[in-house]
Amino acid sequence: DDAGKALSAEGQYFDFTVNAKIVGKGTTKIDYVITATEVTTSLPSTGVKAYLTSNTDATVELAPTIVSTLPLTESGNSAGAPVGEHILKSGSISTTDNSVNETTTYRLRMWVSNDYSENGQITSKKYVLKVNVYGAAKAQ
C-alpha cells in the first residue's frame, strides 16, 4: 500500500475537480456521491485497490480499499446516482442564507493488491474505472 499511495509519475494517478455552487437566499443542501464503474477489465475487482485523496494529497478520502469491497449505490439514494456503482466518497454541502462556491480537486490511484495472485504472476491485465459525480440539491 505504501508504494501505491506514493504513485506520482504521469499516468499513475487520475486528477479530477468537483465544483458545487449554491447561490441565493434560504437554506439549501446538496447531497453528492463520487462513484466508479468498471469499464474494461481482464483483472477482477478483487485484485485491485483504490485510494482517493482530496486537494491533491492532503486529505485521505478513501484509504486503500479492494474495489470489490466498496459499498454500492442503492435505489433512491439522495444524490440521484444510478444503482450498483462503487462509492468512493459521499457527503453533502449546505448553506443558510448565503452563497457557497466549493471546489475540490481529487486524486485517484489504483494498483494490484499484494494479496492477489493469478498462478503466481500477473501479465497483460487491464482494469479501467470511469469516475462519476452525482449531486442533487434540495431547498429547505
XYZ file of N, CA and C in Angstrom:
420
model
N 0.817 -1.205 0.000
C 0.000 0.000 0.000
C 0.858 1.267 0.000
N 1.981 1.237 0.717
C 2.841 2.430 0.762
C 3.324 2.806 -0.631
N 3.698 1.822 -1.434
C 4.162 2.101 -2.798
C 3.005 2.634 -3.654
N 1.814 2.075 -3.504
C 0.653 2.526 -4.268
C 0.247 3.943 -3.899
N 0.264 4.261 -2.603
C -0.112 5.602 -2.152
C 0.878 6.662 -2.630
N 2.099 6.253 -2.932
C 3.136 7.201 -3.354
C 3.211 7.373 -4.872
N 2.385 6.668 -5.643
C 2.435 6.791 -7.104
C 2.267 8.261 -7.493
N 3.243 8.798 -8.244
C 3.180 10.217 -8.559
C 3.645 10.561 -9.967
N 4.089 9.585 -10.734
C 4.524 9.868 -12.106
C 3.301 10.019 -13.010
N 3.473 10.753 -14.091
C 2.383 10.940 -15.047
C 1.848 9.583 -15.489
N 0.526 9.460 -15.495
C -0.113 8.206 -15.883
C -0.322 7.237 -14.733
N 0.139 7.587 -13.526
C -0.008 6.694 -12.372
C -1.132 7.135 -11.430
N -1.832 8.192 -11.787
C -2.937 8.684 -10.973
C -3.908 9.418 -11.894
N -5.101 9.692 -11.367
C -6.110 10.429 -12.110
C -6.575 11.586 -11.248
N -6.361 12.822 -11.704
C -6.833 14.016 -11.006
C -8.138 14.499 -11.628
N -9.090 14.906 -10.783
C -10.333 15.488 -11.276
C -10.825 16.509 -10.264
N -11.620 17.450 -10.734
C -12.104 18.540 -9.903
C -13.624 18.515 -9.853
N -14.161 18.747 -8.666
C -15.612 18.825 -8.463
C -15.917 20.213 -7.908
N -16.890 20.891 -8.529
C -17.292 22.213 -8.090
C -18.770 22.199 -7.743
N -19.104 22.746 -6.584
C -20.505 22.887 -6.168
C -20.756 24.358 -5.873
N -21.806 24.881 -6.469
C -22.114 26.295 -6.292
C -23.578 26.435 -5.875
N -23.791 27.130 -4.761
C -25.134 27.436 -4.273
C -25.231 28.953 -4.221
N -26.220 29.517 -4.919
C -26.376 30.965 -4.985
C -27.763 31.329 -4.470
N -27.820 32.372 -3.656
C -29.122 32.887 -3.250
C -29.391 32.766 -1.767
N -30.604 33.131 -1.408
C -31.047 33.138 -0.017
C -31.748 31.825 0.314
N -31.868 31.550 1.584
C -32.556 30.354 2.035
C -31.573 29.244 2.365
N -32.107 28.166 2.869
C -31.288 27.025 3.247
C -31.326 25.999 2.125
N -30.157 25.596 1.679
C -30.050 24.622 0.594
C -29.021 23.566 0.968
N -29.278 22.357 0.538
C -28.357 21.254 0.794
C -28.163 20.478 -0.509
N -26.901 20.187 -0.839
C -26.589 19.340 -1.992
C -25.984 18.050 -1.468
N -26.661 16.930 -1.702
C -26.102 15.616 -1.406
C -25.353 15.158 -2.647
N -24.144 14.618 -2.458
C -23.361 14.180 -3.604
C -22.694 12.835 -3.329
N -22.312 12.181 -4.406
C -21.573 10.924 -4.308
C -20.603 10.847 -5.487
N -19.374 10.426 -5.190
C -18.373 10.161 -6.226
C -18.303 8.649 -6.349
N -18.554 8.162 -7.552
C -18.614 6.717 -7.767
C -17.631 6.288 -8.856
N -17.488 4.993 -8.984
C -16.664 4.422 -10.050
C -17.397 3.225 -10.635
N -17.316 3.104 -11.953
C -17.882 1.948 -12.637
C -16.782 1.300 -13.467
N -16.814 -0.011 -13.533
C -15.823 -0.743 -14.320
C -16.103 -0.549 -15.800
N -15.047 -0.243 -16.556
C -15.176 -0.040 -17.994
C -14.555 -1.206 -18.747
N -13.303 -1.486 -18.474
C -12.573 -2.564 -19.132
C -11.864 -3.369 -18.061
N -12.082 -4.668 -18.065
C -11.405 -5.475 -17.061
C -10.953 -6.803 -17.633
N -9.715 -7.147 -17.352
C -9.256 -8.513 -17.525
C -8.627 -8.958 -16.210
N -8.709 -8.052 -15.246
C -8.264 -8.302 -13.882
C -9.495 -8.114 -13.006
N -9.810 -9.043 -12.114
C -11.021 -8.887 -11.301
C -10.878 -7.778 -10.263
N -12.019 -7.191 -9.887
C -12.017 -6.106 -8.905
C -11.553 -6.578 -7.527
N -11.491 -7.892 -7.308
C -10.973 -8.431 -6.045
C -9.460 -8.280 -5.950
N -8.804 -7.957 -7.066
C -7.356 -7.817 -7.074
C -6.874 -6.391 -7.158
N -7.790 -5.412 -7.159
C -7.410 -4.017 -7.372
C -7.756 -3.180 -6.141
N -6.814 -2.327 -5.730
C -7.058 -1.394 -4.636
C -7.207 0.013 -5.195
N -8.109 0.791 -4.581
C -8.319 2.195 -4.934
C -7.977 3.046 -3.717
N -7.457 4.244 -3.984
C -7.045 5.180 -2.941
C -7.387 6.583 -3.417
N -8.187 7.320 -2.648
C -8.648 8.648 -3.047
C -8.220 9.685 -2.017
N -7.593 10.767 -2.506
C -7.240 11.895 -1.654
C -7.869 13.157 -2.231
N -8.010 14.183 -1.392
C -8.575 15.449 -1.879
C -7.560 16.567 -1.767
N -7.838 17.620 -2.558
C -6.939 18.765 -2.678
C -5.523 18.270 -2.869
N -5.451 17.509 -3.833
C -4.454 16.647 -4.423
C -3.917 15.600 -3.464
N -3.331 15.906 -2.352
C -2.827 14.832 -1.495
C -3.036 15.048 0.000
N -3.646 16.135 0.400
C -3.671 16.484 1.823
C -4.612 15.620 2.666
N -5.780 15.301 2.168
C -6.772 14.595 2.972
C -7.098 13.244 2.351
N -7.013 12.190 3.142
C -7.388 10.856 2.663
C -8.905 10.748 2.711
N -9.520 10.559 1.558
C -10.978 10.402 1.468
C -11.372 8.930 1.458
N -10.513 8.089 0.876
C -10.730 6.645 0.841
C -9.384 5.986 1.046
N -9.220 5.300 2.183
C -7.988 4.558 2.443
C -7.863 3.446 1.400
N -6.672 2.898 1.190
C -6.539 1.821 0.201
C -7.553 0.701 0.478
N -8.415 0.456 -0.507
C -9.532 -0.476 -0.353
C -9.685 -1.323 -1.611
N -9.884 -2.622 -1.431
C -10.166 -3.520 -2.562
C -11.475 -3.050 -3.200
N -11.476 -2.835 -4.508
C -12.635 -2.269 -5.200
C -13.889 -3.114 -4.983
N -13.762 -4.426 -5.016
C -14.953 -5.279 -4.867
C -15.608 -5.148 -3.494
N -14.902 -4.596 -2.503
C -15.483 -4.442 -1.161
C -16.106 -3.064 -0.927
N -15.981 -2.159 -1.909
C -16.590 -0.838 -1.773
C -18.113 -0.969 -1.754
N -18.800 -0.160 -0.951
C -20.272 -0.196 -0.981
C -20.773 0.252 -2.350
N -21.973 -0.201 -2.692
C -22.594 0.144 -3.973
C -23.753 1.105 -3.756
N -23.983 1.974 -4.734
C -25.133 2.867 -4.668
C -26.416 2.042 -4.694
N -27.415 2.531 -3.979
C -28.697 1.836 -3.885
C -29.800 2.684 -4.483
N -30.902 2.049 -4.766
C -32.075 2.734 -5.310
C -32.540 3.811 -4.345
N -32.900 4.971 -4.889
C -33.436 6.050 -4.077
C -32.396 6.830 -3.291
N -31.106 6.687 -3.643
C -30.085 7.442 -2.903
C -30.284 8.937 -3.103
N -29.928 9.725 -2.104
C -30.242 11.157 -2.101
C -29.454 11.974 -3.117
N -28.376 11.414 -3.690
C -27.594 12.144 -4.696
C -28.082 11.869 -6.113
N -28.991 10.916 -6.273
C -29.530 10.612 -7.597
C -28.644 9.740 -8.459
N -27.725 9.006 -7.857
C -26.821 8.135 -8.618
C -27.538 6.852 -9.036
N -27.165 6.295 -10.191
C -27.732 5.012 -10.602
C -27.354 3.899 -9.620
N -28.120 2.852 -9.603
C -27.899 1.713 -8.714
C -26.663 0.919 -9.164
N -25.892 0.448 -8.180
C -24.830 -0.516 -8.452
C -23.459 0.043 -8.773
N -23.220 1.321 -8.509
C -21.895 1.889 -8.747
C -21.092 1.871 -7.446
N -19.779 1.659 -7.558
C -18.892 1.631 -6.391
C -18.756 3.044 -5.807
N -18.993 3.192 -4.511
C -18.921 4.503 -3.860
C -17.493 4.772 -3.391
N -16.900 5.847 -3.915
C -15.580 6.296 -3.478
C -15.691 7.306 -2.339
N -16.708 8.170 -2.410
C -16.930 9.200 -1.377
C -18.350 9.720 -1.511
N -18.957 10.051 -0.380
C -20.263 10.704 -0.409
C -20.288 11.770 0.679
N -21.195 12.717 0.522
C -21.299 13.783 1.510
C -22.358 14.773 1.126
N -22.323 15.939 1.764
C -23.280 16.994 1.450
C -22.634 18.355 1.701
N -23.173 19.342 1.016
C -22.769 20.736 1.174
C -24.037 21.507 1.507
N -23.981 22.330 2.542
C -25.171 23.069 2.968
C -24.859 24.547 3.101
N -25.902 25.352 2.987
C -25.780 26.786 3.229
C -27.078 27.308 3.834
N -26.945 28.349 4.631
C -28.095 29.037 5.202
C -27.937 30.525 4.908
N -28.773 31.037 4.023
C -28.832 32.467 3.711
C -27.549 33.077 3.152
N -26.669 32.303 2.581
C -25.542 32.876 1.846
C -25.148 31.927 0.721
N -24.255 32.401 -0.104
C -23.818 31.622 -1.253
C -22.591 30.794 -0.887
N -22.445 29.676 -1.569
C -21.292 28.787 -1.391
C -20.754 28.447 -2.763
N -19.453 28.494 -2.914
C -18.794 28.046 -4.129
C -17.612 27.205 -3.687
N -17.771 25.891 -3.720
C -16.768 24.977 -3.187
C -16.158 24.154 -4.320
N -14.832 24.184 -4.426
C -14.121 23.419 -5.439
C -13.120 22.509 -4.744
N -13.137 21.236 -5.103
C -12.200 20.272 -4.532
C -11.549 19.492 -5.665
N -10.242 19.352 -5.585
C -9.503 18.530 -6.537
C -9.202 17.195 -5.865
N -9.489 16.120 -6.560
C -9.260 14.775 -6.039
C -8.183 14.085 -6.862
N -7.504 13.134 -6.219
C -6.528 12.292 -6.914
C -6.859 10.835 -6.598
N -7.091 10.061 -7.650
C -7.387 8.635 -7.518
C -6.185 7.838 -8.001
N -5.767 6.896 -7.176
C -4.701 5.959 -7.553
C -5.261 4.549 -7.416
N -4.785 3.647 -8.277
C -5.173 2.228 -8.197
C -3.935 1.376 -8.422
N -3.930 0.201 -7.807
C -2.826 -0.735 -8.005
C -3.312 -2.146 -7.707
N -2.508 -3.116 -8.114
C -2.832 -4.516 -7.854
C -2.453 -4.824 -6.409
N -3.387 -5.415 -5.702
C -3.182 -5.756 -4.298
C -2.100 -6.819 -4.144
N -1.325 -6.713 -3.069
C -0.318 -7.738 -2.768
C -0.957 -9.104 -2.556
N -2.211 -9.123 -2.119
C -2.910 -10.375 -1.826
C -3.399 -11.093 -3.079
N -3.372 -10.406 -4.219
C -3.905 -11.004 -5.443
C -2.804 -11.761 -6.175
N -3.142 -12.948 -6.600
C -2.204 -13.746 -7.382
C -2.974 -14.550 -8.401
N -2.443 -14.618 -9.573
C -3.047 -15.407 -10.639
C -1.984 -16.377 -11.135
N -1.959 -17.550 -10.531
C -0.940 -18.551 -10.839
C 0.464 -17.990 -10.645
N 0.623 -17.166 -9.609
C 1.938 -16.658 -9.268
C 2.408 -15.446 -10.043
N 1.684 -15.026 -11.087
C 2.121 -13.851 -11.843
C 0.935 -13.127 -12.463
N 1.160 -11.874 -12.781
C 0.143 -11.066 -13.442
C 0.802 -10.440 -14.660
N 0.288 -10.787 -15.821
C 0.836 -10.209 -17.050
C -0.297 -9.800 -17.971
N -0.119 -8.707 -18.651
C -1.067 -8.229 -19.665
C -2.498 -8.136 -19.152
N -2.668 -7.625 -17.965
C -4.004 -7.452 -17.399
C -4.366 -5.984 -17.405
N -5.668 -5.725 -17.495
C -6.143 -4.349 -17.553
C -7.351 -4.203 -16.644
N -7.392 -3.055 -15.938
C -8.548 -2.726 -15.105
C -8.769 -1.222 -15.226
N -9.906 -0.818 -15.772
C -10.195 0.589 -16.014
C -11.506 0.952 -15.331
N -11.480 2.066 -14.586
C -12.676 2.601 -13.950
C -13.049 3.933 -14.587
N -14.337 4.208 -14.620
C -14.846 5.523 -15.003
C -15.338 6.183 -13.721
N -14.872 7.406 -13.465
C -15.288 8.145 -12.272
C -16.509 8.987 -12.615
N -17.512 8.942 -11.743
C -18.759 9.686 -11.928
C -19.025 10.519 -10.684
N -19.603 11.689 -10.864
C -20.012 12.523 -9.733
C -21.486 12.868 -9.930
N -22.283 12.590 -8.908
C -23.714 12.874 -8.948
C -24.062 13.782 -7.781
N -25.009 14.669 -7.990
C -25.450 15.538 -6.912
C -26.885 15.963 -7.107
N -27.578 16.185 -6.007
C -28.969 16.634 -6.053
C -29.155 17.688 -4.972
N -29.705 18.829 -5.369
C -29.948 19.939 -4.442
C -31.361 19.856 -3.890
N -31.477 20.241 -2.636
C -32.792 20.270 -2.001
C -32.938 21.589 -1.263
N -33.902 22.388 -1.690
C -34.203 23.620 -0.961
C -34.883 23.228 0.347
N -34.521 23.881 1.397
C -35.059 23.527 2.719
C -36.081 24.551 3.150
